[in-house]
Amino acid sequence: MVAVKRAFLVCALVLLAIVGVGHSAIVHGQTDYSHAVRFVDHYTYTSSTGRVYLYSIFQNASPETLDVYASVKVFNAAGQIVGAKSNDERAVPPGEKTIMQFYFDEPFTTVEYNVEAEESWYTPVIQNLAFESHTALKKEIVSVINHGHEPARYVKVHCLFFNVDELVYYNSRYFTDRHDEIKPGKEITQELSCPHPYDSIMLILTGRGSAR
């Protein structure tokens, strides 16, 4: 689940170029759905320590709930590889977007992705979550409610903060009770702060249900 708050256009940074999204099969006796995962966009943020963070957004364009795995290689302006990382997200429902975070020790200009996907062992829950966000002083106050019939486990709200279309901060937090879930019909409200001025946000939710 993803939402962009307010009417500001959010674009990828022009310094980044996608060279290609490769596809490889994962052999677990399941169908390979790598071809059905679509790259949507990515954004970078450089911390005060010089570490460069990459936030990549993918969409499940298949009719099945998928576990998505992504490997990333980044290159500098001279074409030299300067980093390689991997991440994954489970139980992405059909049609929904998900986000993955990668971090690198030095700047880069080009990103290369290899994406793999298979049917998830977990039931989907993100499609049953509704949320709203209210802007306060240097923060967003976010509420998430579970409209589904089963607990939503490990629900995490990812917030990208933008100022004039530039990513200026990222913050995330688990929205769960003491049992690491949001029970059916229940709502959880928390704050996501940003130390920099911002004029728009993007919210993406991740999480999963029980094992099938």
PDB file of C-alpha atoms in Angstrom:
ATOM      1  CA  MET A   1       0.000   0.000   0.000  1.00  0.00           C
ATOM      2  CA  VAL A   2       1.369   3.372  -0.998  1.00  0.00           C
ATOM      3  CA  ALA A   3       0.177   6.943  -0.864  1.00  0.00           C
ATOM      4  CA  VAL A   4       1.651  10.276  -1.830  1.00  0.00           C
ATOM      5  CA  LYS A   5       0.431  13.086   0.372  1.00  0.00           C
ATOM      6  CA  ARG A   6      -0.336  16.484  -1.160  1.00  0.00           C
ATOM      7  CA  ALA A   7      -0.176  17.405  -4.793  1.00  0.00           C
ATOM      8  CA  PHE A   8       3.575  17.596  -5.380  1.00  0.00           C
ATOM      9  CA  LEU A   9       5.049  15.531  -8.197  1.00  0.00           C
ATOM     10  CA  VAL A  10       7.629  13.044  -6.919  1.00  0.00           C
ATOM     11  CA  CYS A  11      10.323  12.107  -9.436  1.00  0.00           C
ATOM     12  CA  ALA A  12      13.398   9.894  -9.332  1.00  0.00           C
ATOM     13  CA  LEU A  13      16.720  11.660  -8.994  1.00  0.00           C
ATOM     14  CA  VAL A  14      18.137  12.343 -12.437  1.00  0.00           C
ATOM     15  CA  LEU A  15      21.602  11.109 -11.529  1.00  0.00           C
ATOM     16  CA  LEU A  16      20.318   7.547 -11.274  1.00  0.00           C
ATOM     17  CA  ALA A  17      19.781   5.396 -14.333  1.00  0.00           C
ATOM     18  CA  ILE A  18      18.301   1.921 -14.407  1.00  0.00           C
ATOM     19  CA  VAL A  19      20.454  -0.295 -16.586  1.00  0.00           C
ATOM     20  CA  GLY A  20      18.040  -3.165 -16.451  1.00  0.00           C
ATOM     21  CA  VAL A  21      15.932  -5.376 -14.239  1.00  0.00           C
ATOM     22  CA  GLY A  22      17.150  -8.939 -14.648  1.00  0.00           C
ATOM     23  CA  HIS A  23      15.092 -12.015 -13.853  1.00  0.00           C
ATOM     24  CA  SER A  24      16.246 -15.363 -12.477  1.00  0.00           C
ATOM     25  CA  ALA A  25      14.232 -18.332 -11.287  1.00  0.00           C
ATOM     26  CA  ILE A  26      14.157 -19.443  -7.654  1.00  0.00           C
ATOM     27  CA  VAL A  27      13.744 -23.184  -7.433  1.00  0.00           C
ATOM     28  CA  HIS A  28      11.438 -24.135  -4.566  1.00  0.00           C
ATOM     29  CA  GLY A  29       9.002 -26.175  -6.602  1.00  0.00           C
ATOM     30  CA  GLN A  30       7.004 -23.020  -7.329  1.00  0.00           C
ATOM     31  CA  THR A  31       6.348 -20.916 -10.386  1.00  0.00           C
ATOM     32  CA  ASP A  32       8.862 -18.153 -11.043  1.00  0.00           C
ATOM     33  CA  TYR A  33       7.034 -14.811 -11.025  1.00  0.00           C
ATOM     34  CA  SER A  34      10.082 -12.602 -11.570  1.00  0.00           C
ATOM     35  CA  HIS A  35       8.667 -11.296 -14.847  1.00  0.00           C
ATOM     36  CA  ALA A  36       5.607  -9.982 -12.978  1.00  0.00           C
ATOM     37  CA  VAL A  37       7.518  -7.676 -10.620  1.00  0.00           C
ATOM     38  CA  ARG A  38       7.716  -4.141 -12.019  1.00  0.00           C
ATOM     39  CA  PHE A  39      10.289  -1.549 -11.052  1.00  0.00           C
ATOM     40  CA  VAL A  40       8.424   1.664 -10.179  1.00  0.00           C
ATOM     41  CA  ASP A  41      11.009   4.200  -8.999  1.00  0.00           C
ATOM     42  CA  HIS A  42      13.927   4.804  -6.666  1.00  0.00           C
ATOM     43  CA  TYR A  43      15.284   7.634  -4.549  1.00  0.00           C
ATOM     44  CA  THR A  44      18.570   8.358  -2.778  1.00  0.00           C
ATOM     45  CA  TYR A  45      19.420  10.095   0.466  1.00  0.00           C
ATOM     46  CA  THR A  46      22.912  10.912   1.776  1.00  0.00           C
ATOM     47  CA  SER A  47      23.298  11.000   5.550  1.00  0.00           C
ATOM     48  CA  SER A  48      25.489  13.367   7.526  1.00  0.00           C
ATOM     49  CA  THR A  49      28.098  10.587   7.780  1.00  0.00           C
ATOM     50  CA  GLY A  50      28.324  10.245   3.997  1.00  0.00           C
ATOM     51  CA  ARG A  51      26.476   6.957   3.742  1.00  0.00           C
ATOM     52  CA  VAL A  52      24.209   6.833   0.672  1.00  0.00           C
ATOM     53  CA  TYR A  53      20.799   5.194   1.040  1.00  0.00           C
ATOM     54  CA  LEU A  54      18.808   3.844  -1.908  1.00  0.00           C
ATOM     55  CA  TYR A  55      15.042   3.313  -1.592  1.00  0.00           C
ATOM     56  CA  SER A  56      13.625   1.166  -4.382  1.00  0.00           C
ATOM     57  CA  ILE A  57       9.927   0.657  -5.087  1.00  0.00           C
ATOM     58  CA  PHE A  58       8.526  -2.403  -6.867  1.00  0.00           C
ATOM     59  CA  GLN A  59       5.001  -3.453  -7.781  1.00  0.00           C
ATOM     60  CA  ASN A  60       3.497  -6.937  -7.891  1.00  0.00           C
ATOM     61  CA  ALA A  61       1.766  -7.084 -11.272  1.00  0.00           C
ATOM     62  CA  SER A  62       0.793 -10.756 -10.922  1.00  0.00           C
ATOM     63  CA  PRO A  63      -2.487 -12.234  -9.620  1.00  0.00           C
ATOM     64  CA  GLU A  64      -0.622 -14.002  -6.789  1.00  0.00           C
ATOM     65  CA  THR A  65       0.857 -12.903  -3.461  1.00  0.00           C
ATOM     66  CA  LEU A  66       4.630 -12.824  -3.907  1.00  0.00           C
ATOM     67  CA  ASP A  67       7.866 -12.878  -1.974  1.00  0.00           C
ATOM     68  CA  VAL A  68      10.162 -10.474  -3.832  1.00  0.00           C
ATOM     69  CA  TYR A  69      13.967 -10.602  -3.720  1.00  0.00           C
ATOM     70  CA  ALA A  70      16.206  -7.896  -5.179  1.00  0.00           C
ATOM     71  CA  SER A  71      19.977  -7.756  -5.680  1.00  0.00           C
ATOM     72  CA  VAL A  72      21.509  -4.363  -6.446  1.00  0.00           C
ATOM     73  CA  LYS A  73      24.829  -3.313  -7.931  1.00  0.00           C
ATOM     74  CA  VAL A  74      25.819   0.359  -8.114  1.00  0.00           C
ATOM     75  CA  PHE A  75      28.472   2.033 -10.270  1.00  0.00           C
ATOM     76  CA  ASN A  76      30.263   5.380 -10.228  1.00  0.00           C
ATOM     77  CA  ALA A  77      30.565   7.796 -13.163  1.00  0.00           C
ATOM     78  CA  ALA A  78      33.631   5.915 -14.446  1.00  0.00           C
ATOM     79  CA  GLY A  79      31.630   2.688 -14.678  1.00  0.00           C
ATOM     80  CA  GLN A  80      33.366   1.053 -11.715  1.00  0.00           C
ATOM     81  CA  ILE A  81      31.269  -1.012  -9.336  1.00  0.00           C
ATOM     82  CA  VAL A  82      31.257   0.563  -5.864  1.00  0.00           C
ATOM     83  CA  GLY A  83      28.641  -1.503  -4.034  1.00  0.00           C
ATOM     84  CA  ALA A  84      26.458  -4.622  -4.065  1.00  0.00           C
ATOM     85  CA  LYS A  85      23.581  -5.359  -1.696  1.00  0.00           C
ATOM     86  CA  SER A  86      20.420  -7.474  -1.500  1.00  0.00           C
ATOM     87  CA  ASN A  87      17.083  -7.298   0.293  1.00  0.00           C
ATOM     88  CA  ASP A  88      13.651  -8.899   0.185  1.00  0.00           C
ATOM     89  CA  GLU A  89      10.037  -8.302   1.107  1.00  0.00           C
ATOM     90  CA  ARG A  90       7.479 -11.008   1.832  1.00  0.00           C
ATOM     91  CA  ALA A  91       3.768 -11.353   1.098  1.00  0.00           C
ATOM     92  CA  VAL A  92       3.340  -8.525  -1.419  1.00  0.00           C
ATOM     93  CA  PRO A  93      -0.324  -8.685  -2.509  1.00  0.00           C
ATOM     94  CA  PRO A  94      -1.423  -8.514  -6.167  1.00  0.00           C
ATOM     95  CA  GLY A  95      -1.271  -4.966  -7.495  1.00  0.00           C
ATOM     96  CA  GLU A  96       0.413  -3.563  -4.373  1.00  0.00           C
ATOM     97  CA  LYS A  97       3.745  -1.749  -4.149  1.00  0.00           C
ATOM     98  CA  THR A  98       6.578  -2.492  -1.761  1.00  0.00           C
ATOM     99  CA  ILE A  99       9.815  -0.760  -0.814  1.00  0.00           C
ATOM    100  CA  MET A 100      13.350  -1.972  -0.127  1.00  0.00           C
ATOM    101  CA  GLN A 101      16.244  -0.102   1.448  1.00  0.00           C
ATOM    102  CA  PHE A 102      19.908  -0.464   0.486  1.00  0.00           C
ATOM    103  CA  TYR A 103      22.888   1.523   1.763  1.00  0.00           C
ATOM    104  CA  PHE A 104      26.337   2.170   0.316  1.00  0.00           C
ATOM    105  CA  ASP A 105      29.572   3.720   1.514  1.00  0.00           C
ATOM    106  CA  GLU A 106      30.166   6.029  -1.445  1.00  0.00           C
ATOM    107  CA  PRO A 107      28.211   7.933  -4.127  1.00  0.00           C
ATOM    108  CA  PHE A 108      27.082   6.255  -7.344  1.00  0.00           C
ATOM    109  CA  THR A 109      25.451   7.288 -10.600  1.00  0.00           C
ATOM    110  CA  THR A 110      24.036   4.042 -11.984  1.00  0.00           C
ATOM    111  CA  VAL A 111      21.987   1.237 -10.462  1.00  0.00           C
ATOM    112  CA  GLU A 112      21.546  -2.301 -11.765  1.00  0.00           C
ATOM    113  CA  TYR A 113      18.831  -4.575 -10.389  1.00  0.00           C
ATOM    114  CA  ASN A 114      18.269  -8.317 -10.483  1.00  0.00           C
ATOM    115  CA  VAL A 115      14.791  -9.236  -9.248  1.00  0.00           C
ATOM    116  CA  GLU A 116      13.435 -12.661  -8.330  1.00  0.00           C
ATOM    117  CA  ALA A 117       9.970 -13.606  -7.068  1.00  0.00           C
ATOM    118  CA  GLU A 118       7.883 -16.592  -6.098  1.00  0.00           C
ATOM    119  CA  GLU A 119       4.518 -17.311  -4.527  1.00  0.00           C
ATOM    120  CA  SER A 120       4.575 -16.413  -0.852  1.00  0.00           C
ATOM    121  CA  TRP A 121       4.138 -18.867   2.001  1.00  0.00           C
ATOM    122  CA  TYR A 122       2.300 -16.103   3.878  1.00  0.00           C
ATOM    123  CA  THR A 123      -1.218 -14.743   3.479  1.00  0.00           C
ATOM    124  CA  PRO A 124      -1.458 -11.110   2.298  1.00  0.00           C
ATOM    125  CA  VAL A 125      -2.710  -8.383   4.660  1.00  0.00           C
ATOM    126  CA  ILE A 126      -1.560  -5.034   3.275  1.00  0.00           C
ATOM    127  CA  GLN A 127      -4.611  -4.741   1.050  1.00  0.00           C
ATOM    128  CA  ASN A 128      -6.783  -4.768   4.186  1.00  0.00           C
ATOM    129  CA  LEU A 129      -5.007  -1.907   5.938  1.00  0.00           C
ATOM    130  CA  ALA A 130      -6.265   1.676   5.787  1.00  0.00           C
ATOM    131  CA  PHE A 131      -4.247   4.638   6.990  1.00  0.00           C
ATOM    132  CA  GLU A 132      -4.243   8.383   7.314  1.00  0.00           C
ATOM    133  CA  SER A 133      -1.529  10.890   8.114  1.00  0.00           C
ATOM    134  CA  HIS A 134      -1.658  14.335   9.736  1.00  0.00           C
ATOM    135  CA  THR A 135       1.186  16.836   9.578  1.00  0.00           C
ATOM    136  CA  ALA A 136       2.427  18.304  12.864  1.00  0.00           C
ATOM    137  CA  LEU A 137       5.634  20.075  13.904  1.00  0.00           C
ATOM    138  CA  LYS A 138       8.527  18.248  12.186  1.00  0.00           C
ATOM    139  CA  LYS A 139       6.563  15.014  11.975  1.00  0.00           C
ATOM    140  CA  GLU A 140       3.685  13.019  10.561  1.00  0.00           C
ATOM    141  CA  ILE A 141       1.150  11.398  12.870  1.00  0.00           C
ATOM    142  CA  VAL A 142       0.040   8.201  11.151  1.00  0.00           C
ATOM    143  CA  SER A 143      -2.897   5.934  12.020  1.00  0.00           C
ATOM    144  CA  VAL A 144      -3.280   2.416  10.593  1.00  0.00           C
ATOM    145  CA  ILE A 145      -6.420   0.292  10.984  1.00  0.00           C
ATOM    146  CA  ASN A 146      -6.862  -3.362  10.072  1.00  0.00           C
ATOM    147  CA  HIS A 147     -10.102  -3.939   8.152  1.00  0.00           C
ATOM    148  CA  GLY A 148      -9.268  -7.579   7.476  1.00  0.00           C
ATOM    149  CA  HIS A 149     -10.383 -10.747   9.255  1.00  0.00           C
ATOM    150  CA  GLU A 150      -6.960 -11.894  10.445  1.00  0.00           C
ATOM    151  CA  PRO A 151      -4.123 -10.227  12.352  1.00  0.00           C
ATOM    152  CA  ALA A 152      -1.677  -8.221  10.251  1.00  0.00           C
ATOM    153  CA  ARG A 153       1.815  -9.112  11.476  1.00  0.00           C
ATOM    154  CA  TYR A 154       4.981  -7.033  11.446  1.00  0.00           C
ATOM    155  CA  VAL A 155       3.253  -4.042   9.855  1.00  0.00           C
ATOM    156  CA  LYS A 156       5.814  -1.370   9.056  1.00  0.00           C
ATOM    157  CA  VAL A 157       5.122   2.139   7.801  1.00  0.00           C
ATOM    158  CA  HIS A 158       7.844   3.596   5.575  1.00  0.00           C
ATOM    159  CA  CYS A 159       7.770   7.362   5.122  1.00  0.00           C
ATOM    160  CA  LEU A 160       9.749   9.236   2.471  1.00  0.00           C
ATOM    161  CA  PHE A 161       9.928  12.987   3.125  1.00  0.00           C
ATOM    162  CA  PHE A 162      10.387  15.297   0.117  1.00  0.00           C
ATOM    163  CA  ASN A 163      11.132  18.969  -0.309  1.00  0.00           C
ATOM    164  CA  VAL A 164      10.683  20.403  -3.830  1.00  0.00           C
ATOM    165  CA  ASP A 165      10.741  16.832  -5.231  1.00  0.00           C
ATOM    166  CA  GLU A 166      14.031  15.952  -3.498  1.00  0.00           C
ATOM    167  CA  LEU A 167      14.177  13.213  -0.885  1.00  0.00           C
ATOM    168  CA  VAL A 168      15.362  14.861   2.338  1.00  0.00           C
ATOM    169  CA  TYR A 169      14.708  12.108   4.876  1.00  0.00           C
ATOM    170  CA  TYR A 170      13.383   8.602   5.439  1.00  0.00           C
ATOM    171  CA  ASN A 171      11.810   7.246   8.592  1.00  0.00           C
ATOM    172  CA  SER A 172      10.031   3.996   9.409  1.00  0.00           C
ATOM    173  CA  ARG A 173       8.410   2.307  12.373  1.00  0.00           C
ATOM    174  CA  TYR A 174       6.583  -0.905  13.177  1.00  0.00           C
ATOM    175  CA  PHE A 175       2.893  -0.333  13.861  1.00  0.00           C
ATOM    176  CA  THR A 176       2.096  -3.336  16.064  1.00  0.00           C
ATOM    177  CA  ASP A 177       0.878  -4.250  19.525  1.00  0.00           C
ATOM    178  CA  ARG A 178       2.839  -6.282  22.051  1.00  0.00           C
ATOM    179  CA  HIS A 179       2.145  -9.402  19.971  1.00  0.00           C
ATOM    180  CA  ASP A 180       3.761  -7.845  16.869  1.00  0.00           C
ATOM    181  CA  GLU A 181       0.461  -7.478  15.023  1.00  0.00           C
ATOM    182  CA  ILE A 182      -2.578  -5.327  14.371  1.00  0.00           C
ATOM    183  CA  LYS A 183      -5.659  -7.341  15.260  1.00  0.00           C
ATOM    184  CA  PRO A 184      -8.813  -7.172  13.102  1.00  0.00           C
ATOM    185  CA  GLY A 185     -10.692  -3.929  13.680  1.00  0.00           C
ATOM    186  CA  LYS A 186      -7.897  -2.380  15.726  1.00  0.00           C
ATOM    187  CA  GLU A 187      -6.053   0.884  15.036  1.00  0.00           C
ATOM    188  CA  ILE A 188      -2.518   1.931  15.939  1.00  0.00           C
ATOM    189  CA  THR A 189      -1.280   5.539  15.819  1.00  0.00           C
ATOM    190  CA  GLN A 190       2.366   6.636  16.002  1.00  0.00           C
ATOM    191  CA  GLU A 191       4.663   9.494  14.985  1.00  0.00           C
ATOM    192  CA  LEU A 192       7.249   9.580  12.217  1.00  0.00           C
ATOM    193  CA  SER A 193       9.574  12.540  12.595  1.00  0.00           C
ATOM    194  CA  CYS A 194      11.690  14.473  10.087  1.00  0.00           C
ATOM    195  CA  PRO A 195      14.472  16.888  11.125  1.00  0.00           C
ATOM    196  CA  HIS A 196      14.417  18.765   7.800  1.00  0.00           C
ATOM    197  CA  PRO A 197      11.800  20.999   6.155  1.00  0.00           C
ATOM    198  CA  TYR A 198       9.510  19.038   3.817  1.00  0.00           C
ATOM    199  CA  ASP A 199       6.483  19.730   1.659  1.00  0.00           C
ATOM    200  CA  SER A 200       5.256  16.240   0.732  1.00  0.00           C
ATOM    201  CA  ILE A 201       5.538  12.624   1.798  1.00  0.00           C
ATOM    202  CA  MET A 202       5.152   9.125   0.406  1.00  0.00           C
ATOM    203  CA  LEU A 203       3.872   6.357   2.675  1.00  0.00           C
ATOM    204  CA  ILE A 204       4.338   2.656   1.915  1.00  0.00           C
ATOM    205  CA  LEU A 205       3.148  -0.168   4.170  1.00  0.00           C
ATOM    206  CA  THR A 206       4.655  -3.634   4.448  1.00  0.00           C
ATOM    207  CA  GLY A 207       3.637  -6.655   6.496  1.00  0.00           C
ATOM    208  CA  ARG A 208       2.291 -10.189   6.279  1.00  0.00           C
ATOM    209  CA  GLY A 209      -0.269 -12.581   7.653  1.00  0.00           C
ATOM    210  CA  SER A 210       0.074 -16.139   8.893  1.00  0.00           C
ATOM    211  CA  ALA A 211       1.917 -18.928   7.105  1.00  0.00           C
ATOM    212  CA  ARG A 212      -0.283 -20.908   4.713  1.00  0.00           C
TER     213      ARG A 212
END
